[in-house]
């Protein structure tokens, strides 16, 4: 018993010594080779991260301040920006607006109580293009002239829509009820004029004049000149011709006068102071058609006074 008990005590001591020895060796090995695993950012990386965070914060503050300043200066509101208002019908501009680049719009309207003014230092040009981008119409308002370039130019009445003036390559049509020319020189036409009626204003004279050439009035069914309450005068410097190729020349009046007709005289007649004054003459015609007067007698005296036909 004593021997077996001593053996168990010795084995227990040996086991304790081995455990202590193994523990000491492990602690020595750990002390010689330490290994650390730090958690987080340390050193220059941490300083750089704080710098970038601070820079981002400053940038956000500057951007916010600039945004607030722009909104204040440009007068941004819920309805629009400054004089620019966005409505259901489109965009509305109030006041004076300047466009530095071309403006493409479908329709431009002014306010009901104010006019629409388009102003430019050089000229104002309005262009119209088709779906292919080709120029179909152009209106240019310049310092010297107003030019319109299009296939057809029309001016219509505001109420009825009636065409008052239209022009194209073939003709110019004036659709107004009355064409009034107020210039002192009147209207000058380089070529023929076709009109059914020419009338002067009330209490005014109508004058058709050609200063250096002839004046011709032609009509296939006749030309009628009527002076309802005045005289009709035809005056010329040289000859006045009345010609009818197929019809006749009809003079219808209570009194027909032919003034300044030459008076033929007989070669046998001699002036006498006692002879009565001749007041009655007869009209004679030369073979050339010239008219002259011959003193009336008991019979025809044209043959005796026909010496005037020798100089006709």
PDB file of C-alpha atoms in Angstrom, residues 76-179:
ATOM      1  CA  UNK A  76     -36.408  82.654 -59.563  1.00  0.00           C
ATOM      2  CA  UNK A  77     -39.974  82.005 -58.485  1.00  0.00           C
ATOM      3  CA  UNK A  78     -42.499  79.228 -58.839  1.00  0.00           C
ATOM      4  CA  UNK A  79     -43.906  80.871 -62.017  1.00  0.00           C
ATOM      5  CA  UNK A  80     -40.595  81.535 -63.768  1.00  0.00           C
ATOM      6  CA  UNK A  81     -37.426  83.587 -63.703  1.00  0.00           C
ATOM      7  CA  UNK A  82     -37.303  87.397 -63.550  1.00  0.00           C
ATOM      8  CA  UNK A  83     -39.385  88.857 -66.410  1.00  0.00           C
ATOM      9  CA  UNK A  84     -39.859  85.365 -67.821  1.00  0.00           C
ATOM     10  CA  UNK A  85     -43.070  83.644 -66.786  1.00  0.00           C
ATOM     11  CA  UNK A  86     -44.081  80.118 -67.689  1.00  0.00           C
ATOM     12  CA  UNK A  87     -47.829  79.819 -68.268  1.00  0.00           C
ATOM     13  CA  UNK A  88     -50.142  77.184 -69.668  1.00  0.00           C
ATOM     14  CA  UNK A  89     -50.154  78.865 -73.087  1.00  0.00           C
ATOM     15  CA  UNK A  90     -46.365  79.203 -73.298  1.00  0.00           C
ATOM     16  CA  UNK A  91     -43.707  81.660 -72.138  1.00  0.00           C
ATOM     17  CA  UNK A  92     -44.461  85.267 -71.227  1.00  0.00           C
ATOM     18  CA  UNK A  93     -41.824  88.016 -71.249  1.00  0.00           C
ATOM     19  CA  UNK A  94     -42.417  91.335 -69.497  1.00  0.00           C
ATOM     20  CA  UNK A  95     -40.333  94.427 -70.183  1.00  0.00           C
ATOM     21  CA  UNK A  96     -37.389  94.718 -72.582  1.00  0.00           C
ATOM     22  CA  UNK A  97     -35.725  91.460 -73.661  1.00  0.00           C
ATOM     23  CA  UNK A  98     -32.509  91.033 -75.638  1.00  0.00           C
ATOM     24  CA  UNK A  99     -31.701  87.973 -77.759  1.00  0.00           C
ATOM     25  CA  UNK A 100     -28.065  87.516 -78.756  1.00  0.00           C
ATOM     26  CA  UNK A 101     -28.702  84.369 -80.846  1.00  0.00           C
ATOM     27  CA  UNK A 102     -31.495  83.387 -83.289  1.00  0.00           C
ATOM     28  CA  UNK A 103     -34.957  82.963 -81.773  1.00  0.00           C
ATOM     29  CA  UNK A 104     -37.140  80.076 -82.972  1.00  0.00           C
ATOM     30  CA  UNK A 105     -40.805  80.435 -82.022  1.00  0.00           C
ATOM     31  CA  UNK A 106     -44.174  79.475 -83.408  1.00  0.00           C
ATOM     32  CA  UNK A 107     -46.113  82.588 -82.408  1.00  0.00           C
ATOM     33  CA  UNK A 108     -45.316  85.961 -80.764  1.00  0.00           C
ATOM     34  CA  UNK A 109     -48.087  88.007 -79.135  1.00  0.00           C
ATOM     35  CA  UNK A 110     -47.985  91.235 -77.166  1.00  0.00           C
ATOM     36  CA  UNK A 111     -50.111  92.224 -74.222  1.00  0.00           C
ATOM     37  CA  UNK A 112     -53.586  93.494 -74.970  1.00  0.00           C
ATOM     38  CA  UNK A 113     -52.814  96.972 -73.644  1.00  0.00           C
ATOM     39  CA  UNK A 114     -49.352  97.452 -75.202  1.00  0.00           C
ATOM     40  CA  UNK A 115     -47.781  97.156 -78.679  1.00  0.00           C
ATOM     41  CA  UNK A 116     -45.166  94.660 -79.780  1.00  0.00           C
ATOM     42  CA  UNK A 117     -41.825  96.328 -80.582  1.00  0.00           C
ATOM     43  CA  UNK A 118     -38.959  94.555 -82.379  1.00  0.00           C
ATOM     44  CA  UNK A 119     -35.797  96.651 -82.292  1.00  0.00           C
ATOM     45  CA  UNK A 120     -32.298  96.078 -83.646  1.00  0.00           C
ATOM     46  CA  UNK A 121     -29.193  98.208 -84.177  1.00  0.00           C
ATOM     47  CA  UNK A 122     -28.952  97.085 -87.822  1.00  0.00           C
ATOM     48  CA  UNK A 123     -32.096  95.430 -89.117  1.00  0.00           C
ATOM     49  CA  UNK A 124     -34.880  93.053 -88.148  1.00  0.00           C
ATOM     50  CA  UNK A 125     -35.204  89.935 -90.296  1.00  0.00           C
ATOM     51  CA  UNK A 126     -38.019  87.391 -90.074  1.00  0.00           C
ATOM     52  CA  UNK A 127     -37.462  84.120 -91.953  1.00  0.00           C
ATOM     53  CA  UNK A 128     -39.898  81.309 -92.754  1.00  0.00           C
ATOM     54  CA  UNK A 129     -38.640  77.848 -93.672  1.00  0.00           C
ATOM     55  CA  UNK A 130     -40.251  74.601 -94.720  1.00  0.00           C
ATOM     56  CA  UNK A 131     -39.797  71.179 -93.142  1.00  0.00           C
ATOM     57  CA  UNK A 132     -36.577  70.698 -95.134  1.00  0.00           C
ATOM     58  CA  UNK A 133     -35.039  73.890 -93.767  1.00  0.00           C
ATOM     59  CA  UNK A 134     -35.284  75.781 -97.070  1.00  0.00           C
ATOM     60  CA  UNK A 135     -36.057  79.508 -96.979  1.00  0.00           C
ATOM     61  CA  UNK A 136     -39.603  80.160 -98.263  1.00  0.00           C
ATOM     62  CA  UNK A 137     -40.220  83.721 -97.072  1.00  0.00           C
ATOM     63  CA  UNK A 138     -38.234  86.627 -95.646  1.00  0.00           C
ATOM     64  CA  UNK A 139     -39.159  90.034 -94.273  1.00  0.00           C
ATOM     65  CA  UNK A 140     -36.322  92.491 -93.639  1.00  0.00           C
ATOM     66  CA  UNK A 141     -36.803  95.881 -91.993  1.00  0.00           C
ATOM     67  CA  UNK A 142     -33.647  97.923 -92.520  1.00  0.00           C
ATOM     68  CA  UNK A 143     -32.524 101.509 -92.184  1.00  0.00           C
ATOM     69  CA  UNK A 144     -33.093 102.289 -95.875  1.00  0.00           C
ATOM     70  CA  UNK A 145     -35.895  99.977 -96.983  1.00  0.00           C
ATOM     71  CA  UNK A 146     -38.395  97.284 -96.033  1.00  0.00           C
ATOM     72  CA  UNK A 147     -37.922  94.208 -98.193  1.00  0.00           C
ATOM     73  CA  UNK A 148     -40.225  91.205 -98.508  1.00  0.00           C
ATOM     74  CA  UNK A 149     -39.106  88.118-100.399  1.00  0.00           C
ATOM     75  CA  UNK A 150     -41.774  85.474-100.968  1.00  0.00           C
ATOM     76  CA  UNK A 151     -43.889  83.878-103.671  1.00  0.00           C
ATOM     77  CA  UNK A 152     -46.929  86.030-102.892  1.00  0.00           C
ATOM     78  CA  UNK A 153     -47.326  89.104-100.672  1.00  0.00           C
ATOM     79  CA  UNK A 154     -50.781  89.947 -99.306  1.00  0.00           C
ATOM     80  CA  UNK A 155     -52.266  92.671 -97.111  1.00  0.00           C
ATOM     81  CA  UNK A 156     -55.675  91.795 -95.636  1.00  0.00           C
ATOM     82  CA  UNK A 157     -58.301  93.761 -93.730  1.00  0.00           C
ATOM     83  CA  UNK A 158     -58.333  93.117 -89.994  1.00  0.00           C
ATOM     84  CA  UNK A 159     -62.085  92.566 -89.677  1.00  0.00           C
ATOM     85  CA  UNK A 160     -63.356  91.019 -92.907  1.00  0.00           C
ATOM     86  CA  UNK A 161     -60.120  89.409 -94.063  1.00  0.00           C
ATOM     87  CA  UNK A 162     -60.541  90.954 -97.524  1.00  0.00           C
ATOM     88  CA  UNK A 163     -57.395  91.142 -99.635  1.00  0.00           C
ATOM     89  CA  UNK A 164     -56.482  94.819 -99.885  1.00  0.00           C
ATOM     90  CA  UNK A 165     -53.181  94.362-101.710  1.00  0.00           C
ATOM     91  CA  UNK A 166     -51.470  91.340-103.223  1.00  0.00           C
ATOM     92  CA  UNK A 167     -48.389  91.005-105.403  1.00  0.00           C
ATOM     93  CA  UNK A 168     -46.624  88.135-107.137  1.00  0.00           C
ATOM     94  CA  UNK A 169     -44.478  87.651-110.219  1.00  0.00           C
ATOM     95  CA  UNK A 170     -47.446  87.895-112.605  1.00  0.00           C
ATOM     96  CA  UNK A 171     -49.610  90.726-111.289  1.00  0.00           C
ATOM     97  CA  UNK A 172     -50.342  93.223-108.534  1.00  0.00           C
ATOM     98  CA  UNK A 173     -53.931  93.361-107.280  1.00  0.00           C
ATOM     99  CA  UNK A 174     -55.395  96.253-105.262  1.00  0.00           C
ATOM    100  CA  UNK A 175     -58.636  95.117-103.649  1.00  0.00           C
ATOM    101  CA  UNK A 176     -59.573  98.334-101.829  1.00  0.00           C
ATOM    102  CA  UNK A 177     -62.808 100.066-102.731  1.00  0.00           C
ATOM    103  CA  UNK A 178     -60.927 103.239-103.669  1.00  0.00           C
ATOM    104  CA  UNK A 179     -57.340 103.918-104.767  1.00  0.00           C
TER     105      UNK A 179
END
